[in-house]
Every structure is written in C-alpha cells, then in structure tokens.
mmCIF file with all atom_site columns, C-alpha atoms in Angstrom:
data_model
loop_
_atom_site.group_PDB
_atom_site.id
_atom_site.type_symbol
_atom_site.label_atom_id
_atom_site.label_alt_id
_atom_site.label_comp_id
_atom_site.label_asym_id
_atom_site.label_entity_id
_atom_site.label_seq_id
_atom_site.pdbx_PDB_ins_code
_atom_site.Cartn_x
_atom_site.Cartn_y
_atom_site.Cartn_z
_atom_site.occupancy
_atom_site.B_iso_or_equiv
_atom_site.pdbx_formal_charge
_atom_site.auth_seq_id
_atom_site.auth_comp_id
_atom_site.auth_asym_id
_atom_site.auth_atom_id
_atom_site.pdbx_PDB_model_num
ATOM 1   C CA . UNK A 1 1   ? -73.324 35.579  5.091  1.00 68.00 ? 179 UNK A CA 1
ATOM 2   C CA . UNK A 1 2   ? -76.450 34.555  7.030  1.00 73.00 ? 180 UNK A CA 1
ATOM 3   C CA . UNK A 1 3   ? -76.621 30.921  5.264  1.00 68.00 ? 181 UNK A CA 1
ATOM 4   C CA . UNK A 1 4   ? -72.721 30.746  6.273  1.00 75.00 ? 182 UNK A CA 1
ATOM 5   C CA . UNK A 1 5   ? -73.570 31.485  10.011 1.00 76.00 ? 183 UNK A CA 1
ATOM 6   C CA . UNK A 1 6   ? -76.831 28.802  10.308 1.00 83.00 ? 184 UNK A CA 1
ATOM 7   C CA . UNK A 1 7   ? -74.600 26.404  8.358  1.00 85.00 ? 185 UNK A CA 1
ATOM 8   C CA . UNK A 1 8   ? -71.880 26.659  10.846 1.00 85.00 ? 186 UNK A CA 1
ATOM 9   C CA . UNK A 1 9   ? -74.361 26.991  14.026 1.00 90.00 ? 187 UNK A CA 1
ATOM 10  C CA . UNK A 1 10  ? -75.950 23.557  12.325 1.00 91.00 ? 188 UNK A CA 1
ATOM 11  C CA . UNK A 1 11  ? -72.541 22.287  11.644 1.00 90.00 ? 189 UNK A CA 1
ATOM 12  C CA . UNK A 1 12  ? -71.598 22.330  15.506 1.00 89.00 ? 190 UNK A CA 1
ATOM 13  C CA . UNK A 1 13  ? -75.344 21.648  17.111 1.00 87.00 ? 191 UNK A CA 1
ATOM 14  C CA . UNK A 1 14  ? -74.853 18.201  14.722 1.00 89.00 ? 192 UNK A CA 1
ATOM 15  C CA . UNK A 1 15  ? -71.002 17.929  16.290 1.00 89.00 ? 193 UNK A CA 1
ATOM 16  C CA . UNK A 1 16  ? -72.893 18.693  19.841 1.00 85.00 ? 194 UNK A CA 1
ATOM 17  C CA . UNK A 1 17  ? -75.409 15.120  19.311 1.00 85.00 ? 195 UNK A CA 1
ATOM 18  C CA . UNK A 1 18  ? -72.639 13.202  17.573 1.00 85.00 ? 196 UNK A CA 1
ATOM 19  C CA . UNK A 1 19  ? -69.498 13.923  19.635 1.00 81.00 ? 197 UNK A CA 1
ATOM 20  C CA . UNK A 1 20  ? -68.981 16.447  21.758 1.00 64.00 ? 198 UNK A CA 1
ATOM 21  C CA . UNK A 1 21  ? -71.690 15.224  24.446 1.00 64.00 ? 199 UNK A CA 1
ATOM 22  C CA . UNK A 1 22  ? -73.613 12.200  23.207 1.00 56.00 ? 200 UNK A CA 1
ATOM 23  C CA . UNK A 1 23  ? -74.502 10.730  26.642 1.00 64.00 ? 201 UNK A CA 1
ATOM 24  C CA . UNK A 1 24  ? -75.123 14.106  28.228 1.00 69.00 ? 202 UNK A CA 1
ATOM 25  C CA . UNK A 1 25  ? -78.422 15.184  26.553 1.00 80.00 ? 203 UNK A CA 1
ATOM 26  C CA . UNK A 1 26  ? -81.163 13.641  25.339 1.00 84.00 ? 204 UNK A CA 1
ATOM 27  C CA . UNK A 1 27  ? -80.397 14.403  21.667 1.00 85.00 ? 205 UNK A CA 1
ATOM 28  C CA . UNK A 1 28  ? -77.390 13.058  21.552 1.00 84.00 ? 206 UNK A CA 1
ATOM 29  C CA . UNK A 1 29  ? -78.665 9.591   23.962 1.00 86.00 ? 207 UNK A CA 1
ATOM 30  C CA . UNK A 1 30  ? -80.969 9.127   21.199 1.00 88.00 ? 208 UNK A CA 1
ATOM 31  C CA . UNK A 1 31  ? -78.737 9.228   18.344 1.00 88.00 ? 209 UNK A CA 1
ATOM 32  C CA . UNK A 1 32  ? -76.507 7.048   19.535 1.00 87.00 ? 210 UNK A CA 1
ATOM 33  C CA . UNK A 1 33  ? -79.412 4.661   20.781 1.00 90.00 ? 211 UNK A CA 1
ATOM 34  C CA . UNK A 1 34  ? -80.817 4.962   17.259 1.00 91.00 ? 212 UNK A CA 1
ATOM 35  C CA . UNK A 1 35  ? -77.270 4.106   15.828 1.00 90.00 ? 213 UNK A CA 1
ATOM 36  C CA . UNK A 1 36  ? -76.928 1.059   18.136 1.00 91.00 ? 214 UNK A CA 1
ATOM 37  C CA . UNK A 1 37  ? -80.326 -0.447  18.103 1.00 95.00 ? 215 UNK A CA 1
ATOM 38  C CA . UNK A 1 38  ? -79.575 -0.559  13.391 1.00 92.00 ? 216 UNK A CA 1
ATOM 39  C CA . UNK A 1 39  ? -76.388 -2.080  14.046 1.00 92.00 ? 217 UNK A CA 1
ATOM 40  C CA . UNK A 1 40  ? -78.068 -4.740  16.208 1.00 95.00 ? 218 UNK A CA 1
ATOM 41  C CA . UNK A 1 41  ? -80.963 -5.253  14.172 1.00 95.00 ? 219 UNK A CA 1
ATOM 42  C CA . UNK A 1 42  ? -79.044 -5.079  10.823 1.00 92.00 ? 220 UNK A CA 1
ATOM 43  C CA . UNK A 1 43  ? -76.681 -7.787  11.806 1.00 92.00 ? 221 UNK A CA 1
ATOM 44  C CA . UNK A 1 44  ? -79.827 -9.607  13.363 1.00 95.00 ? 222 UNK A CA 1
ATOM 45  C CA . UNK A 1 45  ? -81.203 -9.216  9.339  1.00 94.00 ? 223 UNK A CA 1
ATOM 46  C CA . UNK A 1 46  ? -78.237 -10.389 8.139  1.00 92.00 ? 224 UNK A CA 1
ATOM 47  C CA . UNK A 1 47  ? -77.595 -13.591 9.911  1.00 95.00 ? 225 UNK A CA 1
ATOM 48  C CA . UNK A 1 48  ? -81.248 -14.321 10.168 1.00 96.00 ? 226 UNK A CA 1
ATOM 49  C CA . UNK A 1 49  ? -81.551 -14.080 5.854  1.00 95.00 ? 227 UNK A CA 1
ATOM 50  C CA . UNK A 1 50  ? -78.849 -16.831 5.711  1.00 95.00 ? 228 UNK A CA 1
ATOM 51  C CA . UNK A 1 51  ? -81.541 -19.081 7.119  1.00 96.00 ? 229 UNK A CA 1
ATOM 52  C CA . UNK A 1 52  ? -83.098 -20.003 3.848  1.00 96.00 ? 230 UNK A CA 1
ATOM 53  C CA . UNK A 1 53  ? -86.880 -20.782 5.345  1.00 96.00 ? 231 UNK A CA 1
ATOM 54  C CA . UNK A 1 54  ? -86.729 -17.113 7.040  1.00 96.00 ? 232 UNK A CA 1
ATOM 55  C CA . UNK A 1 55  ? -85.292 -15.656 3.802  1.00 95.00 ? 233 UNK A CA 1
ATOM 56  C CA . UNK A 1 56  ? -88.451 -17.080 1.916  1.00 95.00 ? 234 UNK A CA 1
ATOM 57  C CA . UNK A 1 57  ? -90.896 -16.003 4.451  1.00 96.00 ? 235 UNK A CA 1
ATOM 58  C CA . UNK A 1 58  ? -89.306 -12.644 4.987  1.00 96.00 ? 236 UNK A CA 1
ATOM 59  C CA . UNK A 1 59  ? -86.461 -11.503 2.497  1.00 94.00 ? 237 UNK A CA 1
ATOM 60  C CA . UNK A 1 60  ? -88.436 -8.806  1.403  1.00 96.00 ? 238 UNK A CA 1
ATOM 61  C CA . UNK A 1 61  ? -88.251 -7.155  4.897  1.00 96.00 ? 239 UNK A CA 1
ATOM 62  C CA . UNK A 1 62  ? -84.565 -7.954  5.509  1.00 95.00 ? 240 UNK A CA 1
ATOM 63  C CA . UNK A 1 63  ? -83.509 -6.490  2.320  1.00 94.00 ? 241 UNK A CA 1
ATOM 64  C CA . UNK A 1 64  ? -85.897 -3.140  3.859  1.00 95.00 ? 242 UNK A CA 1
ATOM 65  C CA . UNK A 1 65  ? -83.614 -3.141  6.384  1.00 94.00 ? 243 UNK A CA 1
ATOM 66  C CA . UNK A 1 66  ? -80.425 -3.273  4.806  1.00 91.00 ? 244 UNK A CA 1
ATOM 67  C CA . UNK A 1 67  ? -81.428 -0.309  3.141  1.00 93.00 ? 245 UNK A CA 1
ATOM 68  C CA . UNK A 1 68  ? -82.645 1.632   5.782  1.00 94.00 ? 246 UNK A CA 1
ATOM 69  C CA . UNK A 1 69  ? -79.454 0.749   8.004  1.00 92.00 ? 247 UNK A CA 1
ATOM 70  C CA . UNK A 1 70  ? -77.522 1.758   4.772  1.00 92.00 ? 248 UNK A CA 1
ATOM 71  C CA . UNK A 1 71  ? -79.304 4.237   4.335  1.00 93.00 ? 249 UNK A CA 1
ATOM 72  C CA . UNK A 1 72  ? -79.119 5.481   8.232  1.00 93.00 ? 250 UNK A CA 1
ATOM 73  C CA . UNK A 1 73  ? -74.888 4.797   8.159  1.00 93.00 ? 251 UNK A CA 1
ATOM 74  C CA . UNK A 1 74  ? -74.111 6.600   4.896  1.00 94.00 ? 252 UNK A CA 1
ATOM 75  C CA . UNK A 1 75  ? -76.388 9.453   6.477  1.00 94.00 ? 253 UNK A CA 1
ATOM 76  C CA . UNK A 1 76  ? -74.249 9.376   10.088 1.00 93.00 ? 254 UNK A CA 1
ATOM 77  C CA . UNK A 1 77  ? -70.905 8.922   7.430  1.00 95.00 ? 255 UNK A CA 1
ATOM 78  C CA . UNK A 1 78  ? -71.445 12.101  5.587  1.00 95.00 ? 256 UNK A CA 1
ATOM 79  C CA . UNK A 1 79  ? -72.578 13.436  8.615  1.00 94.00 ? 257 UNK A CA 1
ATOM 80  C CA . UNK A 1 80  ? -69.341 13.052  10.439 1.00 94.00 ? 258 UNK A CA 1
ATOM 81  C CA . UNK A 1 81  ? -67.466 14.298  7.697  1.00 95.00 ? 259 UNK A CA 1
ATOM 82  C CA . UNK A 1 82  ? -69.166 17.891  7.451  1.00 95.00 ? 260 UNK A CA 1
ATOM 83  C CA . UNK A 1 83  ? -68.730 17.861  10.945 1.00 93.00 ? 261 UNK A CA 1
ATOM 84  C CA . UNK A 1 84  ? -65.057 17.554  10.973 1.00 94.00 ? 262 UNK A CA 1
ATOM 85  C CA . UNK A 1 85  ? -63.639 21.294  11.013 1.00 93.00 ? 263 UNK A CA 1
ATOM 86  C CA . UNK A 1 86  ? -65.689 21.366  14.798 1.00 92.00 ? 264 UNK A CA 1
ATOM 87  C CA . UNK A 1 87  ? -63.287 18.865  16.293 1.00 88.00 ? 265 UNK A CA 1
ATOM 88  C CA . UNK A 1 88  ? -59.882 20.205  18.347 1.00 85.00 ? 266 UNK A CA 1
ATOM 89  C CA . UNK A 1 89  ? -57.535 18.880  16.172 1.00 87.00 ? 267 UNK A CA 1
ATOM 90  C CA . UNK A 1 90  ? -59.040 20.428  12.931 1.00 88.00 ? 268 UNK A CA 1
ATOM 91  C CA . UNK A 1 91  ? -60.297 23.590  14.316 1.00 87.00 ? 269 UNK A CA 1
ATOM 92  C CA . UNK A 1 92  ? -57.413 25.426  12.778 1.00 90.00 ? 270 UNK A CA 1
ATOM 93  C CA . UNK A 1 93  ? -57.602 23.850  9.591  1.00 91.00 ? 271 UNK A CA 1
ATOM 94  C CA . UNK A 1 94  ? -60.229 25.182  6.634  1.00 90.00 ? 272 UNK A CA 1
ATOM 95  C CA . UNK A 1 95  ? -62.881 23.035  5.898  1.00 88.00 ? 273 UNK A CA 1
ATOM 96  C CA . UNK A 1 96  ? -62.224 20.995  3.177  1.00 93.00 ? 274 UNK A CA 1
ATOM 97  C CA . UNK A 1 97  ? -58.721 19.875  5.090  1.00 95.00 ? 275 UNK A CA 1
ATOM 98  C CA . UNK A 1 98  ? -60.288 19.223  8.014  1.00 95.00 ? 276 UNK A CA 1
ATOM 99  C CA . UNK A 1 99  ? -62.948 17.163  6.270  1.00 96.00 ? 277 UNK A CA 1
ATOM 100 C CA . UNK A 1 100 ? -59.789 15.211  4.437  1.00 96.00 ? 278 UNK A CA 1
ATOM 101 C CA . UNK A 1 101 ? -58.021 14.571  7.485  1.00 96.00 ? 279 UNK A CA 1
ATOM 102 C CA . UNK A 1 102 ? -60.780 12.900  9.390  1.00 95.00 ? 280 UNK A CA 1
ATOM 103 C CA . UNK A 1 103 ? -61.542 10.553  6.150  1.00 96.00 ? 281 UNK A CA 1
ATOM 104 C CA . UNK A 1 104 ? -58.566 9.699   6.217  1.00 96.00 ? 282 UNK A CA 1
ATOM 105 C CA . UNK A 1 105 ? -57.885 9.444   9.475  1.00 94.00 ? 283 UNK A CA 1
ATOM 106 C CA . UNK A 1 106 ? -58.093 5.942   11.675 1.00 94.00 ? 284 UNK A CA 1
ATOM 107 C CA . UNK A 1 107 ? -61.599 6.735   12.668 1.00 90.00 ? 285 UNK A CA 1
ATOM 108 C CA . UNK A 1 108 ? -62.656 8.021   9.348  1.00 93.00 ? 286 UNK A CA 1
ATOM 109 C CA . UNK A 1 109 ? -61.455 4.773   7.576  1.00 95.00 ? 287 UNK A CA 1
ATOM 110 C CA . UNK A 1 110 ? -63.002 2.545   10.241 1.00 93.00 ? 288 UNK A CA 1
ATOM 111 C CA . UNK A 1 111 ? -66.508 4.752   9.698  1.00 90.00 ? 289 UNK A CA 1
ATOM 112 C CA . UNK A 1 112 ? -65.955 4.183   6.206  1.00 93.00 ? 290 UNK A CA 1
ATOM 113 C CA . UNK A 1 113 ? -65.105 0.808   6.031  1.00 92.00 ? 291 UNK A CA 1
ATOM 114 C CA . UNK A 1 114 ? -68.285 -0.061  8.681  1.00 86.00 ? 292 UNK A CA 1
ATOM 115 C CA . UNK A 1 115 ? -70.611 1.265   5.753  1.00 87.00 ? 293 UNK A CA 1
ATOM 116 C CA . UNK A 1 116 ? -68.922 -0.186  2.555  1.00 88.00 ? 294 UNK A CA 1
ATOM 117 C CA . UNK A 1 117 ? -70.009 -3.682  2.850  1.00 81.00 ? 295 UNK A CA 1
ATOM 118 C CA . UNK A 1 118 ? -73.415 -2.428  2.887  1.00 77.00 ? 296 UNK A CA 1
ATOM 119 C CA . UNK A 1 119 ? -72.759 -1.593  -0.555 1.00 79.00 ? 297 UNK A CA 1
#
C-alpha cells in the first residue's frame, strides 16, 4: 500500500516536470532545457560525423553522444508512458489502458518514432 502511494505521488511529481507545468518551475524549465539542448547537439553529432575528417578526429565522441541522447530519449519515452494515467483524458482509465492509449496515440507515435532511428 505505501509503495502504491509513493509510486503514484512519483508518478504525478514526474507528470508535474514533464507536462502539467514545464515552463512554470524550475524543474520542469530544466527538463525541457535538458531535452532541447540533446536534440540540438545530437543532430549537431550527426551531421557533423558525415564530415569524414571530423569523423576520424572525433567519431569516438559522436558515437558517446548518440548514446547518451538515446539513452536520455528512451529514458523521457518510458517516462511519458508511466506517466500517462495522470493526464485528463486517461484519468478515468486504469493504468495499463491509459498507458496503451497514449502509445498509441498521435503524440505517443510521434515520441516513439523521434527515438527509433536512434536505434
């Protein structure tokens, strides 16, 4: 009973950073300004590896970065699905359903789809 409550107060302080209020504390700010600044420096990686000279010099730090960003999306991914029974629209739902309708809803398969190339 206890580990169900902390789970669920976890579950909706995570829901708090990631989508209730993201710009409104300073949790949430830096989240999201963690989540930006890997997408920008992971695409950075990426085109800058294509450069063969720069891929010599420095693969070994782009390919540290692919796996870090993967590691950091695949993190925010599962993330967003334990999350899932917090939002309105699945609030009346049990768990697992609510957890299936966000994958598979539009912004579940775009989250998904962000992190499978990474693969």
């Amino acid at each position: 009973m206890a580990y169900e409550v902390a789970s669920a107060r976890m579950r909706r302080h995570l829901y708090d950073i990631l989508e209730a209020a993201p710009h409104g504390t300073w949790a949430g700010m830096l989240v999201n300004w963690t989540i930006a600044a890997f997408v920008v420096i992971s695409l950075c990686g990426t085109v800058l590896e294509t450069v063969p000279r720069l891929n010599d010099e420095f693969g070994t730090l782009f390919r540290a970065i692919e796996i870090a960003s993967l590691a950091l999306f695949c993190m925010e991914y599962a993330i967003r699905i334990w999350i899932a029974p917090e939002h309105v629209p699945y609030r009346q739902m049990n768990g697992r359903t609510a957890r299936r309708t966000y994958i598979l809803s539009a912004q579940g398969i775009v989250d998904c789809l962000a992190i499978v190339p990474l693969w």
